[in-house]
Short mmCIF file of C-alpha atoms in Angstrom, two decimals:
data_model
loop_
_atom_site.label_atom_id
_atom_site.label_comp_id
_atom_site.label_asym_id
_atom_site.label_seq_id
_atom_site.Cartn_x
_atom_site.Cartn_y
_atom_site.Cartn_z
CA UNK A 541 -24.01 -59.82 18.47
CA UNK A 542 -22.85 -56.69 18.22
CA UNK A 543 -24.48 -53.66 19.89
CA UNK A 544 -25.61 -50.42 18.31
CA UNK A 545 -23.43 -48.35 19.84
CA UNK A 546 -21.06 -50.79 19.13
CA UNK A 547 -21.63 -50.18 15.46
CA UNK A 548 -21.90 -46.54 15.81
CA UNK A 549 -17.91 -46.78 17.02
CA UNK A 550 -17.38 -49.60 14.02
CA UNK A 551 -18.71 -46.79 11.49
CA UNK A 552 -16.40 -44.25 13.18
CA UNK A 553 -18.38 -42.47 15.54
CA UNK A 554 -16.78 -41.17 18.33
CA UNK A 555 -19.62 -41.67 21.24
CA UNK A 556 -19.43 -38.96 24.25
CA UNK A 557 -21.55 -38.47 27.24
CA UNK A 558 -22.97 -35.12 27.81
CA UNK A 559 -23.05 -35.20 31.63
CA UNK A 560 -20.68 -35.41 34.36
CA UNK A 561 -21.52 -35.20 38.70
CA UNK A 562 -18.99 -36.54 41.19
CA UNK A 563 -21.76 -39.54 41.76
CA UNK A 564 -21.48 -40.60 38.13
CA UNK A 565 -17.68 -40.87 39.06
CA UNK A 566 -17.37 -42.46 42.36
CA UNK A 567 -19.76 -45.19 41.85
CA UNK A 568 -18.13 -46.21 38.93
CA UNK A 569 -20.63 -46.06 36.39
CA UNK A 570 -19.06 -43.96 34.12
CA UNK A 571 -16.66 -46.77 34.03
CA UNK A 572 -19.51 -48.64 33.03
CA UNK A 573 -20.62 -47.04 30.20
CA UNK A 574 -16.82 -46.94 28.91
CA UNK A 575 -17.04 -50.29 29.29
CA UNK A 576 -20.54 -51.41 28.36
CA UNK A 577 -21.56 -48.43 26.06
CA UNK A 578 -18.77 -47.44 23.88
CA UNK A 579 -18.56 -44.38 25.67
CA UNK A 580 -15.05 -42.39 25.12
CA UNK A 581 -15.49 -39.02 25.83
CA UNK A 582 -17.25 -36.34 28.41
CA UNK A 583 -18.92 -32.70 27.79
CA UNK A 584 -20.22 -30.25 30.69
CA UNK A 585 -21.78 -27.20 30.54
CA UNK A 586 -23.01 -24.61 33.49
CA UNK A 587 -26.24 -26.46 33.60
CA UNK A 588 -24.90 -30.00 33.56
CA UNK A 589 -22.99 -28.79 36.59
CA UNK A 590 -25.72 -26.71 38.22
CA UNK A 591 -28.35 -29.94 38.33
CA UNK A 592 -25.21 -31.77 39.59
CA UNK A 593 -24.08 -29.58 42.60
CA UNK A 594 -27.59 -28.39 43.69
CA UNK A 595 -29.06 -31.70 43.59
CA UNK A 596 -30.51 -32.70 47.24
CA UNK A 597 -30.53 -35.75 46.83
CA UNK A 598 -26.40 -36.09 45.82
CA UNK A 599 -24.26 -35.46 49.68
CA UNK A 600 -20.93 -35.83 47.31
CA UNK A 601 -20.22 -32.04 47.40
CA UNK A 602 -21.17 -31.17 51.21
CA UNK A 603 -17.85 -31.90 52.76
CA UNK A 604 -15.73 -29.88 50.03
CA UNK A 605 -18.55 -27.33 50.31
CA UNK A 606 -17.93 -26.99 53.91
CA UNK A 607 -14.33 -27.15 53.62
CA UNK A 608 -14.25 -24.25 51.30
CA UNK A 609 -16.54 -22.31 53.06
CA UNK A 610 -14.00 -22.72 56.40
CA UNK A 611 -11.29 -20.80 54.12
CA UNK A 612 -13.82 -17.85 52.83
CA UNK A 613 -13.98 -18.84 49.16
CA UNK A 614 -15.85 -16.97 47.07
CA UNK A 615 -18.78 -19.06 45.49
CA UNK A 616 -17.10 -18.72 41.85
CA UNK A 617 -13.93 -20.07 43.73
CA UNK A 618 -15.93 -22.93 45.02
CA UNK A 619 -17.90 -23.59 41.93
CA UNK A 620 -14.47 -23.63 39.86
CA UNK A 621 -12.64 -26.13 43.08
CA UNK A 622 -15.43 -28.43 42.24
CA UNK A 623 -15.83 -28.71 38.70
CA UNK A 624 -12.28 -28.65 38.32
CA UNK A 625 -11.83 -31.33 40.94
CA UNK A 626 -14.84 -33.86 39.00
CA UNK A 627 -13.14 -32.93 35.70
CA UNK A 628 -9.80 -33.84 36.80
CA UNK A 629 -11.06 -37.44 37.90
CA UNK A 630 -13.14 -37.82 35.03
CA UNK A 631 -9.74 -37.00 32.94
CA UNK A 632 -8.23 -39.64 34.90
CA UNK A 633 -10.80 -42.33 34.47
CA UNK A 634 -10.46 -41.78 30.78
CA UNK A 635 -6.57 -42.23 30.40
CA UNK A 636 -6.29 -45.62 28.98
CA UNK A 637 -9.36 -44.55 26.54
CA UNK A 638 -7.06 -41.36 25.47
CA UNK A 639 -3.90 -44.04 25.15
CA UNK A 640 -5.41 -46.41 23.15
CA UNK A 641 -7.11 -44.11 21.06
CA UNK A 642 -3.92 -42.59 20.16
CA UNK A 643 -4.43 -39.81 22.20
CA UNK A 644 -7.86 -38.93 19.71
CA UNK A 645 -10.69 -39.48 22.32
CA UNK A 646 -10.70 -40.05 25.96
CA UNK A 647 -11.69 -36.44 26.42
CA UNK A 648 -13.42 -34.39 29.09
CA UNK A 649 -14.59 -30.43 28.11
CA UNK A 650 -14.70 -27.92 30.91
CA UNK A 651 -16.18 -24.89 29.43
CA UNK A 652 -14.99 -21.06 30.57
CA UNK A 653 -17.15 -18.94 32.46
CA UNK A 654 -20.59 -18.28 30.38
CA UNK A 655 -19.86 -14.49 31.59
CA UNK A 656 -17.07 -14.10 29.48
CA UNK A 657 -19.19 -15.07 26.37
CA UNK A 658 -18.61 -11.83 25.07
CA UNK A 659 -15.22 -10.93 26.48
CA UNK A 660 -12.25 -12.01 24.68
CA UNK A 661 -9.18 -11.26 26.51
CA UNK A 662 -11.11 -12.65 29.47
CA UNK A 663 -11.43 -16.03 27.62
CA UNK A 664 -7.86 -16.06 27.13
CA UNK A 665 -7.09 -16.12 30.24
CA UNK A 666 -9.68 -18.15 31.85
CA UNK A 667 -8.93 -20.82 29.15
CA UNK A 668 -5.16 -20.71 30.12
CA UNK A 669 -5.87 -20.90 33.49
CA UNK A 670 -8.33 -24.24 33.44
CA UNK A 671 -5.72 -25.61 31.32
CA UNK A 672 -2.86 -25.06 33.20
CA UNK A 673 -4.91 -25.63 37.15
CA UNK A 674 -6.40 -29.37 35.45
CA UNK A 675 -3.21 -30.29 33.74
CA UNK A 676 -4.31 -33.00 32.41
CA UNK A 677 -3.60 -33.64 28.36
CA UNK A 678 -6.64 -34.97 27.45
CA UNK A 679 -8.82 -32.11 28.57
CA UNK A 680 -10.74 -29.75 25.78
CA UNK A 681 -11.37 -26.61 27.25
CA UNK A 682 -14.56 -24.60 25.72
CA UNK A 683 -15.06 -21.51 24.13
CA UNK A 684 -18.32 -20.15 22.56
CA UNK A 685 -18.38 -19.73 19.07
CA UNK A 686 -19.15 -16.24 19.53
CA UNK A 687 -18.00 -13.22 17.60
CA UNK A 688 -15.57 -12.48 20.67
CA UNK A 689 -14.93 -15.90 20.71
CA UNK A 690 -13.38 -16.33 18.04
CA UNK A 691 -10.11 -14.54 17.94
CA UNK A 692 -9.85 -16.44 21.76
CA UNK A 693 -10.01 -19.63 20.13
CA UNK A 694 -7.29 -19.14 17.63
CA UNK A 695 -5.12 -17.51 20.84
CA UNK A 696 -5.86 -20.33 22.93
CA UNK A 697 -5.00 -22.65 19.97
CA UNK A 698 -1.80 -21.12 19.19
CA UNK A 699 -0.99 -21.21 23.10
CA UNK A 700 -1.32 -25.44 22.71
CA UNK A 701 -4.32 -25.33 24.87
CA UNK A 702 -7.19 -28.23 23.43
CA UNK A 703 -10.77 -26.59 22.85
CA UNK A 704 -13.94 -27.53 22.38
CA UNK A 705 -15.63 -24.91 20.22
CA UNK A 706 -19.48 -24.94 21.24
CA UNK A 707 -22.23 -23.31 20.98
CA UNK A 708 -22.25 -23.53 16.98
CA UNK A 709 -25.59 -23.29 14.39
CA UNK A 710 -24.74 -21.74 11.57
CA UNK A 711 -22.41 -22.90 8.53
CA UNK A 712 -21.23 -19.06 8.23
CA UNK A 713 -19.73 -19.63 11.84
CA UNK A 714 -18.55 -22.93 11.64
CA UNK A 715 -16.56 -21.35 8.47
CA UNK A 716 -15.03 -18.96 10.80
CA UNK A 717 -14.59 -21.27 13.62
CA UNK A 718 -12.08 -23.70 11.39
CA UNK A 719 -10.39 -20.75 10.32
CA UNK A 720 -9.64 -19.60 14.01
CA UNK A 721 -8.45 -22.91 14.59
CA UNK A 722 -5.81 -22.55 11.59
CA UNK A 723 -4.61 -19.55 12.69
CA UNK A 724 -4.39 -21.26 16.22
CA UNK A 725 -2.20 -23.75 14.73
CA UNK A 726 -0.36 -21.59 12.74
CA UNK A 727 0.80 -19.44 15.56
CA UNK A 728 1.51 -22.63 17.35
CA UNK A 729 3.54 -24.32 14.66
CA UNK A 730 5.79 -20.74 14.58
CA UNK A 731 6.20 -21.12 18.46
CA UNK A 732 7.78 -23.98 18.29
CA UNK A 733 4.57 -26.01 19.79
CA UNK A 734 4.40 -29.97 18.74
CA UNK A 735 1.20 -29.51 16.82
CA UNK A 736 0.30 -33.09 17.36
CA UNK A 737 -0.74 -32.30 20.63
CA UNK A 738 -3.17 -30.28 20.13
CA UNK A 739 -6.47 -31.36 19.95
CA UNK A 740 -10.31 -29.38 18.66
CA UNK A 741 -13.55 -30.49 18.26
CA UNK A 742 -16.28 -28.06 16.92
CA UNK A 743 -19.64 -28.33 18.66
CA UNK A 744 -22.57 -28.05 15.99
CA UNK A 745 -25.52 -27.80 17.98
CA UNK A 746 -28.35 -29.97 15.79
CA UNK A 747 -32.13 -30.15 17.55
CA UNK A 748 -32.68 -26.96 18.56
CA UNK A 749 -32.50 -25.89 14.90
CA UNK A 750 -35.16 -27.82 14.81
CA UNK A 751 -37.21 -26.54 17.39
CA UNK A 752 -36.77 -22.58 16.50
CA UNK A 753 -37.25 -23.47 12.86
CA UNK A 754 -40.57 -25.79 13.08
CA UNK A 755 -41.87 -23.11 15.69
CA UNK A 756 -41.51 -20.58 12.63
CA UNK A 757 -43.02 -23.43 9.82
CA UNK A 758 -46.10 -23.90 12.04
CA UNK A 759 -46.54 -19.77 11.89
CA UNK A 760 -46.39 -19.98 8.22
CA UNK A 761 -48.57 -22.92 8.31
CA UNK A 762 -48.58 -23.77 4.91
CA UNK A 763 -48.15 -27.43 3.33
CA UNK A 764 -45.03 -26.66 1.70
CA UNK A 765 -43.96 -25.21 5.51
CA UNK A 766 -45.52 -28.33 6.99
CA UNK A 767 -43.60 -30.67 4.69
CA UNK A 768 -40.10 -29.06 5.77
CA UNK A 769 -40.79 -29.67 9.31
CA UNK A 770 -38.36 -31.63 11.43
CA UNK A 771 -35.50 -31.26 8.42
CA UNK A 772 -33.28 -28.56 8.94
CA UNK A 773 -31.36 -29.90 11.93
CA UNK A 774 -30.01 -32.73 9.85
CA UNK A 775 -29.46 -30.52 6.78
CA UNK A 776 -27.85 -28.06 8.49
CA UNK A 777 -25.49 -30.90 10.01
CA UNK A 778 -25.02 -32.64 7.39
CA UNK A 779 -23.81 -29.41 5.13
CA UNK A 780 -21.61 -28.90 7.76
CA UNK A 781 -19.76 -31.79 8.04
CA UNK A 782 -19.39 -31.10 3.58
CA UNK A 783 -17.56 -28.21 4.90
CA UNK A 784 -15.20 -30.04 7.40
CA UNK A 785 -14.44 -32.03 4.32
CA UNK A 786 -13.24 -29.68 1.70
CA UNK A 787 -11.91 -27.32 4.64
CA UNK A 788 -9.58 -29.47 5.72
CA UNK A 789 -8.45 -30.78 2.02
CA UNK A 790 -7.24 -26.89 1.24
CA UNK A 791 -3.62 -26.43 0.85
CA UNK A 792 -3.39 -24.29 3.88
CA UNK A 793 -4.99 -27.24 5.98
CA UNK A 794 -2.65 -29.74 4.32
CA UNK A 795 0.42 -28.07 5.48
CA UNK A 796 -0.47 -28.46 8.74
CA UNK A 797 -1.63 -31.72 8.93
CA UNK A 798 1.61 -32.87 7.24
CA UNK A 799 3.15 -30.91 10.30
CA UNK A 800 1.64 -33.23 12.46
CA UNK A 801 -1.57 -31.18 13.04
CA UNK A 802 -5.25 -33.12 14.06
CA UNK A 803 -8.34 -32.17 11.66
CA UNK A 804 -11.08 -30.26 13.85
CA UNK A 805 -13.66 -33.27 14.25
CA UNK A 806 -17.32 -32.25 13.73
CA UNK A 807 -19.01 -32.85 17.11
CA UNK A 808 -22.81 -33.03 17.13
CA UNK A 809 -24.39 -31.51 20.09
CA UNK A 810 -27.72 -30.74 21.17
CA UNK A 811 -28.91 -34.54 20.34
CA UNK A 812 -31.64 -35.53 22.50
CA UNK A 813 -35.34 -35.03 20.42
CA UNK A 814 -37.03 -32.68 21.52
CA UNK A 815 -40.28 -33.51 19.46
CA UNK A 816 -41.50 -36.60 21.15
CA UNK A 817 -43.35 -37.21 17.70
CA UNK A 818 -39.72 -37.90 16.48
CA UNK A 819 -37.54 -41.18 16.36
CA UNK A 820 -35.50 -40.39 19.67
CA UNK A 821 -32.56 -41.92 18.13
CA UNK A 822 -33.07 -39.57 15.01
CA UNK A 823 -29.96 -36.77 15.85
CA UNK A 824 -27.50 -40.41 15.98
CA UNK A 825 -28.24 -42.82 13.67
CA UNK A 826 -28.96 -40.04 10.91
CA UNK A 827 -25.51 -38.60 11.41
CA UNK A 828 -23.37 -41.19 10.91
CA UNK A 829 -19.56 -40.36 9.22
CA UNK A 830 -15.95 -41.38 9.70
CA UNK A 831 -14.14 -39.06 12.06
CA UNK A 832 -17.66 -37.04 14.11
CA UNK A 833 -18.63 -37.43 17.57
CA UNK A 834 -21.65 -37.68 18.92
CA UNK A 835 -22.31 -36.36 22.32
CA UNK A 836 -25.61 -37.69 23.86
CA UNK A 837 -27.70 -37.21 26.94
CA UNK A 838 -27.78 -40.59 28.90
CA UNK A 839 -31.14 -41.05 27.83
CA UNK A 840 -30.51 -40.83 23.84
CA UNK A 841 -27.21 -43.13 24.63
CA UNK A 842 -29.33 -45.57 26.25
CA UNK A 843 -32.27 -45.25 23.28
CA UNK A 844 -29.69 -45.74 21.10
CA UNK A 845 -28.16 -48.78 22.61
CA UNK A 846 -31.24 -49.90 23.46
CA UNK A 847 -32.93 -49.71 19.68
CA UNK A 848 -30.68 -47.37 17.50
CA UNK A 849 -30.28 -49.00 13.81
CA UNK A 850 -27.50 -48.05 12.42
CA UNK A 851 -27.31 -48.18 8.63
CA UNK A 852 -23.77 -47.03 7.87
CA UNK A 853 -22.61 -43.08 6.48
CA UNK A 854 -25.83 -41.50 6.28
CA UNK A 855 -24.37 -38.12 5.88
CA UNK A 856 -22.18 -37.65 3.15
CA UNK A 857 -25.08 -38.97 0.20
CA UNK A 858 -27.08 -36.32 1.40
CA UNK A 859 -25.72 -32.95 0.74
CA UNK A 860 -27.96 -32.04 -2.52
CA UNK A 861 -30.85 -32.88 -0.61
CA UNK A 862 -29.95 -30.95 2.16
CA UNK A 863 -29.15 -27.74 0.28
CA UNK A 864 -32.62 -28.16 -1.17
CA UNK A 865 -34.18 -28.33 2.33
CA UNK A 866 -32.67 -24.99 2.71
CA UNK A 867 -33.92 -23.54 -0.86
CA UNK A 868 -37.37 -24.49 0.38
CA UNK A 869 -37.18 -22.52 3.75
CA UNK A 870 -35.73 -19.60 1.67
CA UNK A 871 -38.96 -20.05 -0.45
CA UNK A 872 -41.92 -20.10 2.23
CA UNK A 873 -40.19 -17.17 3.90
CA UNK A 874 -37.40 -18.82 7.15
CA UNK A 875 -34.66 -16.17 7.72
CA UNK A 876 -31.99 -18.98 8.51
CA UNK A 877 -29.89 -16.70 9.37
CA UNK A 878 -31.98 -15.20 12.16
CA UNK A 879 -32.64 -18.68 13.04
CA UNK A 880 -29.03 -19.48 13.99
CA UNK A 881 -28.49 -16.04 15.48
CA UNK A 882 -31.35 -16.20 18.13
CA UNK A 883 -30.01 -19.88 18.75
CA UNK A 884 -26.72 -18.52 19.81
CA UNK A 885 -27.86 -15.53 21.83
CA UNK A 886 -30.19 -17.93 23.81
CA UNK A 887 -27.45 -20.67 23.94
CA UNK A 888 -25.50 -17.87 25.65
CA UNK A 889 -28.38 -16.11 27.92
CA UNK A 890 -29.07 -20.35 29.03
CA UNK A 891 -25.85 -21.00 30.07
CA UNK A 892 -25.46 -17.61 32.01
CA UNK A 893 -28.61 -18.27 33.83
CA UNK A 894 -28.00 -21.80 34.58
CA UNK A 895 -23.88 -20.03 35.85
CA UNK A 896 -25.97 -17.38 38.31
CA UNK A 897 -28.35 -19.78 39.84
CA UNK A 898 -25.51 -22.46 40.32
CA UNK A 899 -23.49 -19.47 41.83
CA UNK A 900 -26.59 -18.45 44.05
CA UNK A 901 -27.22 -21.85 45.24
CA UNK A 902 -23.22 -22.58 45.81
CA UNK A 903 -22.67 -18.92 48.18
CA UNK A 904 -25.97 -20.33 50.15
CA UNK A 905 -24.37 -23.15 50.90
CA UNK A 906 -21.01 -21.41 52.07
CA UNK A 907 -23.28 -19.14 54.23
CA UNK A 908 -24.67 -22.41 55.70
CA UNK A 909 -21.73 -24.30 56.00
CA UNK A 910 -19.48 -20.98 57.55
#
C-alpha cells in the first residue's frame, strides 16, 4: 500500500524538510527520510541553525568550533563556515534527488543574514557570495520578501543565482514577489544566462495567519468572528496559489517559459498547527495542487505519514469560498492587511533574534575553545 506521503508526491506535492544539523546528516537519516518519506528537499532558517549549533547534547560542531577559533574567526565567520559546510553536504546528499527530478527538487535553502532584512545592496552581495562559496547547483539561496527585498531578488535572479523567497503573508506581496522574479529573469535572459537553470520557490508562510488572525476573532468575540476561526491560513493560501496560476499564464510569463524559464512554485511554509485543537495534518493535506511544495517540521512529516489522508487537489475548488472567508473578516472588523504586515515585521525581528543569540552562543564558544 501506498503511503501518505507517498500520495502527497503522486498528487504533485513536492515534500521538503524544514530542518537541517550536521547529526541529521552524518547519521544518515536524512537519507532515510529521502528514502522512506518522500522527502526531496531542505529549508533552514537562523533558528533551525541556532537549536542545531547550540545544542549540548550534539559534539558534531566542537572540533570545527575549535579549529576556527585557533585561526581568530569572527563568530559570524564561524557561524557562516558551519552552515555553509552542513548545507554543502546536505546539497550533496540530495544530488541524485536533483538528477532525477530533472533538476526541479533536490534542493537545500541557505537564507542571507536576517540583518540585512532591510538592506538591499547588502543582500546582493551576501546572496552572491553564498552562491558562489557553496557552489553547488541545486542550492536556493533566501531572501525576505521584504520591501528592500525585493529589488535584491530580481538582482539576484538576473545574476542566475536560485532563491527561495520567504517570509511571505500577504497576496499584495506575493504579487510583487513574482514580478521581481520576472524582472530577474528578464535581466538574465538579456545577459546571455541559460534561464533553465535558474530555479525560485516563493515561501507563503500559512499558520501563523492563523494564529495573529484568531487572536484578533477571539477580541471581537462575536459568533460570526467565532465561526471564521482557524480559516484564513488556508484561504489566504489557497488565493495565492489562484495567483501563481493566472501569473504565470500572462504573456510576459509565457515568453519566458518558452525561453526555457521554470514557473516560481508556491512553497507552503509555516506548516506545523499551532492550535492543538486542530487536525495536525491540516496545513498538508488541505493544500494539495500540482506543482507546490510543502515544507514540514519533522513532526507534521511524520503526522502526516503516520495518518495524513490525502484526498486529491483540495485547493484549486476552493477559491470562491476562500474570497468569502476574507469578505467576512472585512465584515466583523480584521484589518488583513495589518495582519500580514505585523506577520512580516515579527518574521523578521524572530529570525534576527534567533541570528544574535546563535552569534552570542558561537563567539562563547571561540572564547572557550581559543
Amino acid at each position: 500500500m501506498s503511503t501518505p506521503t507517498a500520495q502527497l508526491s503522486a498528487a504533485g506535492v513536492s515534500i521538503w524538510l524544514d530542518d537541517l544539523s550536521r547529526t541529521r546528516i552524518a547519521s544518515g537519516n536524512l537519507q532515510q527520510l529521502i528514502d522512506t518519506r518522500n522527502v526531496v528537499g531542505v529549508t533552514t532558517n537562523p533558528t533551525i541553525f541556532a537549536n542545531a549549533i547550540t545544542d549540548p547534547s550534539d559534539t558534531s560542531y566542537d572540533a570545527q568550533v575549535a579549529e576556527l577559533a585557533s585561526t581568530g574567526a569572527s563568530a559570524t565567520d564561524a557561524v557562516f563556515a558551519a552552515t555553509t559546510q552542513d548545507v554543502g553536504a546536505a546539497l550533496d546528499v540530495f544530488r541524485p534527488v536533483w538528477e532525477a527530478s530533472g533538476h526541479v527538487d533536490g534542493r537545500v535553502s541557505i537564507e542571507v543574514s536576517p540583518d540585512l532584512a532591510h538592506d538591499t545592496e547588502g543582500t546582493i552581495a551576501q546572496a552572491k557570495e553564498l552562491w558562489e562559496r557553496i557552489d553547488r547547483p541545486n542550492l536556493l539561496v533566501k531572501i525576505p520578501a521584504t520591501k528592500a527585498g525585493l529589488p535584491a531578488i530580481a538582482a539576484a535572479i538576473g545574476a542566475g543565482v536560485s532563491v527561495n523567497v520567504t517570509l511571505i503573508f500577504s497576496l499584495e506581496r506575493y504579487e510583487e514577489v513574482i514580478d521581481a522574479y520576472l524582472t530577474g529573469l528578464e535581466t538574465a535572459k538579456a545577459a546571455g544566462i541559460d534561464l533553465s537553470t535558474i530555479h525560485s520557490v516563493a515561501s507563503f508562510f500559512v499558520s501563523r495567519v492563523d494564529t495573529e488572525t484568531d487572536k484578533r476573532l477571539t477580541a471581537i468575540g462575536t459568533d460570526a468572528a467565532e465561526a471564521l476561526k482557524s480559516k484564513a491560513g488556508l484561504a489566504n493560501a489557497r488565493l495565492a496559489y489562484e495567483l501563481y496560476e493566472t501569473s504565470f499564464a500572462s504573456d510576459r510569463a509565457a515568453a519566458l517559459l518558452d525561453a526555457g524559464a521554470n514557473r516560481q512554485r508556491p512553497l507552503w511554509a509555516s506548516t506545523g498547527v499551532k492550535d492543538p485543537a486542530l487536525p495536525d495534518t491540516l496545513y498538508v493535506t488541505e493544500l494539495v495542487a500540482a506543482g507546490v511544495v510543502n515544507t514540514m517540521p519533522e513532526k507534521t512529516l511524520e503526522a502526516t505519514f503516520d495518518h495524513g489522508v490525502v484526498t486529491g487537489d483540495t485547493i484549486t475548488g476552493g477559491y470562491e469560498e476562500a474570497r468569502a472567508v476574507f469578505a467576512g473578516l472585512a465584515e466583523v472588523g480584521v484589518d488583513f492587511a495589518d495582519v500580514t504586515q505585523v506577520l512580516e515585521d515579527e518574521g523578521v525581528a524572530k529570525f534576527i533574534d534567533s541570528w544574535h543569540g546563535l552569534l552570542t552562543q558561537v563567539a562563547e564558544g571561540l572564547e572557550a575553545a581559543r
